[in-house]
PDB file of C-alpha atoms and ligand atoms in Angstrom:
ATOM      1  CA  MET A   1       9.322  39.122   9.006  1.00 84.00           C
ATOM      2  CA  THR A   2       9.424  36.036   6.808  1.00 93.00           C
ATOM      3  CA  ARG A   3       6.930  33.402   7.918  1.00 97.00           C
ATOM      4  CA  ARG A   4       8.766  30.156   7.427  1.00 98.00           C
ATOM      5  CA  ALA A   5       7.387  26.694   8.175  1.00 98.00           C
ATOM      6  CA  ILE A   6       8.757  23.210   7.851  1.00 98.00           C
ATOM      7  CA  PHE A   7       6.581  20.347   6.673  1.00 98.00           C
ATOM      8  CA  PRO A   8       8.212  17.231   8.104  1.00 98.00           C
ATOM      9  CA  GLY A   9       7.339  13.627   7.295  1.00 97.00           C
ATOM     10  CA  SER A  10       8.521  10.285   6.007  1.00 96.00           C
ATOM     11  CA  PHE A  11       6.890  10.944   2.614  1.00 97.00           C
ATOM     12  CA  ASP A  12       7.278   7.311   1.517  1.00 97.00           C
ATOM     13  CA  PRO A  13       6.030   8.509  -0.927  1.00 97.00           C
ATOM     14  CA  PHE A  14       4.762  12.119  -0.970  1.00 98.00           C
ATOM     15  CA  THR A  15       1.079  11.927  -1.988  1.00 98.00           C
ATOM     16  CA  ILE A  16      -1.591  14.172  -3.451  1.00 98.00           C
ATOM     17  CA  GLY A  17      -2.789  14.610   0.155  1.00 98.00           C
ATOM     18  CA  HIS A  18       0.581  16.017   1.238  1.00 98.00           C
ATOM     19  CA  TYR A  19       0.706  18.153  -1.920  1.00 98.00           C
ATOM     20  CA  ARG A  20      -2.658  19.785  -1.241  1.00 98.00           C
ATOM     21  CA  ILE A  21      -1.707  20.574   2.375  1.00 98.00           C
ATOM     22  CA  VAL A  22       1.417  22.420   1.166  1.00 98.00           C
ATOM     23  CA  GLN A  23      -0.477  24.230  -1.603  1.00 98.00           C
ATOM     24  CA  ARG A  24      -3.085  25.473   0.862  1.00 98.00           C
ATOM     25  CA  ALA A  25      -0.457  26.435   3.435  1.00 98.00           C
ATOM     26  CA  LEU A  26       1.289  28.675   0.893  1.00 98.00           C
ATOM     27  CA  ASP A  27      -1.530  31.116   1.708  1.00 98.00           C
ATOM     28  CA  LEU A  28      -0.322  31.183   5.319  1.00 98.00           C
ATOM     29  CA  PHE A  29       3.472  31.066   4.991  1.00 98.00           C
ATOM     30  CA  ASP A  30       6.054  32.871   2.874  1.00 98.00           C
ATOM     31  CA  HIS A  31       8.287  29.827   2.613  1.00 98.00           C
ATOM     32  CA  ILE A  32       7.789  26.127   3.287  1.00 98.00           C
ATOM     33  CA  ILE A  33      10.688  23.724   3.697  1.00 98.00           C
ATOM     34  CA  ILE A  34       9.605  20.143   3.166  1.00 98.00           C
ATOM     35  CA  GLY A  35      11.781  17.944   5.386  1.00 98.00           C
ATOM     36  CA  VAL A  36      12.103  14.274   4.515  1.00 98.00           C
ATOM     37  CA  GLY A  37      12.981  12.563   7.784  1.00 96.00           C
ATOM     38  CA  VAL A  38      15.681   9.933   7.627  1.00 94.00           C
ATOM     39  CA  ASN A  39      14.730   7.574  10.398  1.00 80.00           C
ATOM     40  CA  THR A  40      17.117   4.650  10.492  1.00 70.00           C
ATOM     41  CA  SER A  41      14.747   2.488  12.539  1.00 79.00           C
ATOM     42  CA  LYS A  42      11.957   2.846   9.948  1.00 79.00           C
ATOM     43  CA  ARG A  43      12.007   0.731   6.775  1.00 88.00           C
ATOM     44  CA  HIS A  44      11.171   2.552   3.567  1.00 94.00           C
ATOM     45  CA  LEU A  45       9.896   1.324   0.217  1.00 95.00           C
ATOM     46  CA  PHE A  46      11.130   4.294  -1.819  1.00 96.00           C
ATOM     47  CA  ALA A  47      14.798   5.301  -1.627  1.00 95.00           C
ATOM     48  CA  LEU A  48      15.561   8.697  -0.120  1.00 96.00           C
ATOM     49  CA  ASP A  49      16.638  10.059  -3.538  1.00 96.00           C
ATOM     50  CA  THR A  50      13.343   8.964  -5.084  1.00 96.00           C
ATOM     51  CA  ARG A  51      11.334  10.513  -2.244  1.00 97.00           C
ATOM     52  CA  LEU A  52      13.204  13.810  -2.687  1.00 98.00           C
ATOM     53  CA  ASP A  53      12.857  13.649  -6.491  1.00 97.00           C
ATOM     54  CA  ILE A  54       9.061  13.216  -6.327  1.00 98.00           C
ATOM     55  CA  ILE A  55       8.720  16.317  -4.122  1.00 98.00           C
ATOM     56  CA  ARG A  56      11.134  18.375  -6.254  1.00 98.00           C
ATOM     57  CA  GLN A  57       9.155  17.509  -9.381  1.00 97.00           C
ATOM     58  CA  ALA A  58       5.882  18.460  -7.662  1.00 98.00           C
ATOM     59  CA  PHE A  59       7.144  21.937  -6.718  1.00 98.00           C
ATOM     60  CA  ALA A  60       9.528  22.586  -9.636  1.00 97.00           C
ATOM     61  CA  SER A  61       7.732  25.823 -10.511  1.00 97.00           C
ATOM     62  CA  GLU A  62       7.144  27.013  -6.918  1.00 98.00           C
ATOM     63  CA  PRO A  63      10.154  28.983  -5.620  1.00 98.00           C
ATOM     64  CA  ARG A  64       8.577  29.332  -2.167  1.00 98.00           C
ATOM     65  CA  VAL A  65       8.941  25.608  -1.493  1.00 98.00           C
ATOM     66  CA  THR A  66      12.291  23.915  -0.892  1.00 98.00           C
ATOM     67  CA  VAL A  67      13.023  20.281  -0.103  1.00 98.00           C
ATOM     68  CA  LYS A  68      15.653  18.809   2.217  1.00 98.00           C
ATOM     69  CA  SER A  69      16.323  15.598   4.068  1.00 98.00           C
ATOM     70  CA  TYR A  70      17.182  15.554   7.746  1.00 97.00           C
ATOM     71  CA  ASP A  71      18.017  13.155  10.486  1.00 95.00           C
ATOM     72  CA  GLY A  72      17.570  13.766  14.169  1.00 94.00           C
ATOM     73  CA  LEU A  73      14.816  15.659  15.881  1.00 96.00           C
ATOM     74  CA  THR A  74      12.241  17.627  13.934  1.00 97.00           C
ATOM     75  CA  MET A  75      12.507  20.514  16.424  1.00 97.00           C
ATOM     76  CA  ASP A  76      16.251  20.762  15.692  1.00 97.00           C
ATOM     77  CA  PHE A  77      15.582  20.727  11.948  1.00 98.00           C
ATOM     78  CA  ALA A  78      13.059  23.545  12.391  1.00 98.00           C
ATOM     79  CA  GLN A  79      15.545  25.628  14.356  1.00 97.00           C
ATOM     80  CA  GLU A  80      18.337  25.021  11.816  1.00 97.00           C
ATOM     81  CA  ALA A  81      15.925  26.090   9.057  1.00 97.00           C
ATOM     82  CA  ASP A  82      15.075  29.222  11.074  1.00 97.00           C
ATOM     83  CA  ALA A  83      11.391  28.203  11.025  1.00 98.00           C
ATOM     84  CA  ARG A  84       8.982  29.043  13.848  1.00 97.00           C
ATOM     85  CA  PHE A  85       6.201  26.818  12.566  1.00 98.00           C
ATOM     86  CA  ILE A  86       5.641  23.139  11.845  1.00 98.00           C
ATOM     87  CA  LEU A  87       2.973  22.317   9.276  1.00 98.00           C
ATOM     88  CA  ARG A  88       1.001  19.078   9.600  1.00 98.00           C
ATOM     89  CA  GLY A  89      -2.159  17.560   8.127  1.00 97.00           C
ATOM     90  CA  LEU A  90      -5.094  15.960   9.922  1.00 97.00           C
ATOM     91  CA  ARG A  91      -7.295  13.217   8.485  1.00 96.00           C
ATOM     92  CA  SER A  92      -8.846  11.583  11.524  1.00 95.00           C
ATOM     93  CA  THR A  93      -9.060  11.499  15.298  1.00 95.00           C
ATOM     94  CA  ALA A  94      -6.139   9.050  15.232  1.00 94.00           C
ATOM     95  CA  ASP A  95      -4.030  11.681  13.433  1.00 94.00           C
ATOM     96  CA  PHE A  96      -5.253  14.275  15.933  1.00 96.00           C
ATOM     97  CA  GLU A  97      -4.108  12.338  19.026  1.00 96.00           C
ATOM     98  CA  TYR A  98      -0.729  11.573  17.465  1.00 95.00           C
ATOM     99  CA  GLU A  99      -0.186  15.141  16.280  1.00 97.00           C
ATOM    100  CA  ARG A 100      -1.264  16.641  19.591  1.00 97.00           C
ATOM    101  CA  THR A 101       1.528  15.028  21.610  1.00 97.00           C
ATOM    102  CA  LEU A 102       4.125  15.962  18.995  1.00 97.00           C
ATOM    103  CA  ALA A 103       2.853  19.560  18.898  1.00 98.00           C
ATOM    104  CA  GLU A 104       2.923  19.830  22.683  1.00 98.00           C
ATOM    105  CA  ALA A 105       6.494  18.531  22.861  1.00 97.00           C
ATOM    106  CA  ASN A 106       7.705  20.849  20.103  1.00 97.00           C
ATOM    107  CA  LEU A 107       6.085  23.855  21.792  1.00 98.00           C
ATOM    108  CA  HIS A 108       7.304  22.913  25.252  1.00 98.00           C
ATOM    109  CA  PHE A 109      10.910  22.149  24.359  1.00 97.00           C
ATOM    110  CA  ALA A 110      11.553  24.485  21.419  1.00 97.00           C
ATOM    111  CA  GLY A 111       8.800  27.114  21.415  1.00 98.00           C
ATOM    112  CA  ILE A 112       7.746  25.987  17.928  1.00 98.00           C
ATOM    113  CA  GLU A 113       4.064  26.303  17.004  1.00 98.00           C
ATOM    114  CA  THR A 114       2.362  23.573  15.002  1.00 98.00           C
ATOM    115  CA  VAL A 115      -0.195  24.606  12.405  1.00 98.00           C
ATOM    116  CA  ALA A 116      -2.367  21.686  11.301  1.00 98.00           C
ATOM    117  CA  LEU A 117      -4.766  21.828   8.363  1.00 98.00           C
ATOM    118  CA  TYR A 118      -7.701  19.461   7.959  1.00 98.00           C
ATOM    119  CA  THR A 119      -7.557  17.298   4.884  1.00 97.00           C
ATOM    120  CA  GLU A 120      -9.973  17.914   2.048  1.00 96.00           C
ATOM    121  CA  PRO A 121     -12.676  15.237   2.418  1.00 94.00           C
ATOM    122  CA  ASP A 122     -11.907  13.553  -0.901  1.00 95.00           C
ATOM    123  CA  GLN A 123      -8.319  13.009   0.246  1.00 94.00           C
ATOM    124  CA  ALA A 124      -8.967  11.639   3.711  1.00 95.00           C
ATOM    125  CA  PHE A 125      -8.324   8.074   2.531  1.00 96.00           C
ATOM    126  CA  VAL A 126      -5.000   8.918   0.883  1.00 97.00           C
ATOM    127  CA  SER A 127      -2.000   7.672   2.822  1.00 97.00           C
ATOM    128  CA  SER A 128       1.536   6.695   1.915  1.00 97.00           C
ATOM    129  CA  THR A 129       0.667   3.188   3.143  1.00 96.00           C
ATOM    130  CA  VAL A 130      -2.156   2.822   0.597  1.00 97.00           C
ATOM    131  CA  VAL A 131       0.118   4.132  -2.161  1.00 97.00           C
ATOM    132  CA  ARG A 132       2.919   1.704  -1.196  1.00 97.00           C
ATOM    133  CA  ASP A 133       0.528  -1.254  -1.152  1.00 97.00           C
ATOM    134  CA  MET A 134      -0.913  -0.366  -4.539  1.00 97.00           C
ATOM    135  CA  TYR A 135       2.562   0.157  -6.023  1.00 96.00           C
ATOM    136  CA  THR A 136       3.824  -3.144  -4.632  1.00 96.00           C
ATOM    137  CA  PHE A 137       0.949  -4.994  -6.309  1.00 96.00           C
ATOM    138  CA  GLY A 138       1.406  -3.260  -9.661  1.00 95.00           C
ATOM    139  CA  LYS A 139      -1.449  -0.742  -9.603  1.00 96.00           C
ATOM    140  CA  ASP A 140      -1.177   2.683 -11.210  1.00 95.00           C
ATOM    141  CA  ILE A 141      -0.436   5.112  -8.385  1.00 96.00           C
ATOM    142  CA  ALA A 142      -0.226   8.261 -10.563  1.00 96.00           C
ATOM    143  CA  PRO A 143      -3.674   9.527  -9.427  1.00 96.00           C
ATOM    144  CA  LEU A 144      -2.489   9.428  -5.812  1.00 97.00           C
ATOM    145  CA  LEU A 145       0.735  11.372  -6.461  1.00 97.00           C
ATOM    146  CA  PRO A 146       1.025  15.144  -7.010  1.00 98.00           C
ATOM    147  CA  PRO A 147       0.034  16.169 -10.545  1.00 96.00           C
ATOM    148  CA  GLY A 148       2.702  15.663 -13.194  1.00 93.00           C
ATOM    149  CA  VAL A 149       5.046  13.549 -11.090  1.00 96.00           C
ATOM    150  CA  VAL A 150       6.836  10.755 -12.955  1.00 92.00           C
ATOM    151  CA  LEU A 151       8.373   7.961 -10.911  1.00 87.00           C
ATOM    152  CA  PRO A 152      12.059   7.425 -11.789  1.00 76.00           C
ATOM    153  CA  ASP A 153      11.356   3.804 -12.927  1.00 66.00           C
ATOM    154  CA  ASP A 154       8.822   5.060 -15.469  1.00 49.00           C
ATOM    155  CA  LYS A 155      11.476   7.159 -17.187  1.00 40.00           C
ATOM    156  CA  HIS A 156      13.182   4.144 -18.805  1.00 36.00           C
TER     157      HIS A 156
HETATM  158  P1  ADP B   1       4.956  10.881   9.488  1.00 56.34           P
HETATM  159  O1  ADP B   1       5.768   9.664   9.177  1.00 56.34           O
HETATM  160  O2  ADP B   1       5.725  11.963  10.203  1.00 56.34           O
HETATM  161  O3  ADP B   1       3.607  10.633  10.115  1.00 56.34           O
HETATM  162  P2  ADP B   1       3.784  11.230   6.847  1.00 56.34           P
HETATM  163  O4  ADP B   1       4.685  11.273   5.666  1.00 56.34           O
HETATM  164  O5  ADP B   1       2.970   9.978   6.996  1.00 56.34           O
HETATM  165  O6  ADP B   1       4.697  11.549   8.085  1.00 56.34           O
HETATM  166  O7  ADP B   1       2.782  12.475   6.845  1.00 56.34           O
HETATM  167  C1  ADP B   1       3.230  13.799   7.054  1.00 56.34           C
HETATM  168  C2  ADP B   1       2.065  14.676   7.479  1.00 56.34           C
HETATM  169  O8  ADP B   1       1.067  14.705   6.447  1.00 56.34           O
HETATM  170  C3  ADP B   1       1.328  14.197   8.730  1.00 56.34           C
HETATM  171  O9  ADP B   1       0.926  15.332   9.476  1.00 56.34           O
HETATM  172  C4  ADP B   1       0.129  13.472   8.182  1.00 56.34           C
HETATM  173  O10 ADP B   1      -0.951  13.470   9.102  1.00 56.34           O
HETATM  174  C5  ADP B   1      -0.190  14.351   6.986  1.00 56.34           C
HETATM  175  N1  ADP B   1      -0.958  13.659   5.952  1.00 56.34           N
HETATM  176  C6  ADP B   1      -0.707  12.471   5.377  1.00 56.34           C
HETATM  177  N2  ADP B   1      -1.631  12.150   4.431  1.00 56.34           N
HETATM  178  C7  ADP B   1      -2.507  13.196   4.410  1.00 56.34           C
HETATM  179  C8  ADP B   1      -3.714  13.484   3.675  1.00 56.34           C
HETATM  180  N3  ADP B   1      -4.220  12.624   2.772  1.00 56.34           N
HETATM  181  N4  ADP B   1      -4.369  14.650   3.931  1.00 56.34           N
HETATM  182  C9  ADP B   1      -3.878  15.503   4.863  1.00 56.34           C
HETATM  183  N5  ADP B   1      -2.760  15.301   5.589  1.00 56.34           N
HETATM  184  C10 ADP B   1      -2.083  14.160   5.377  1.00 56.34           C
END
């Protein structure tokens, strides 16, 4: 049986921390579908197309990873993707408390198991918020993105 997981998130933008979680989880799952959540009540810095493009670049040579956007509930996205697992990452006790309630709801209502991996210690400080702040104030964010990713603006 194919072990399929979704990795859902806002990914505004997808960081080296997210990238490493997916790379490590490829040891556990046959296929990982990265789901970029389109949450209309949440304001984003990077356009949906840019967020998808960054992830597609990061996994261009990895056929076991696919990327999609979704709106609505994550549990519905998992079921549509025929995935029995949700992959998440944990950096802190704050992440743990937040993830725990989501995991309990997804198990209770949809029978979907959450598999959470601890961050690697040198990436515990990496968050999309830090990357957005640095980008907004003109800093080079390349070291915080997956290796080899070029932001669309840099292509001109
Ligand atoms: P959401 O908006 O759903 O919280 P994010 O895009 O912020 O989504 O993050 C998606 C997942 O990746 C979450 O489980 C989050 O805890 C995890 N994550 C974010 N940054 C890191 C990191 N540096 N190391 C490990 N996991 C991380």
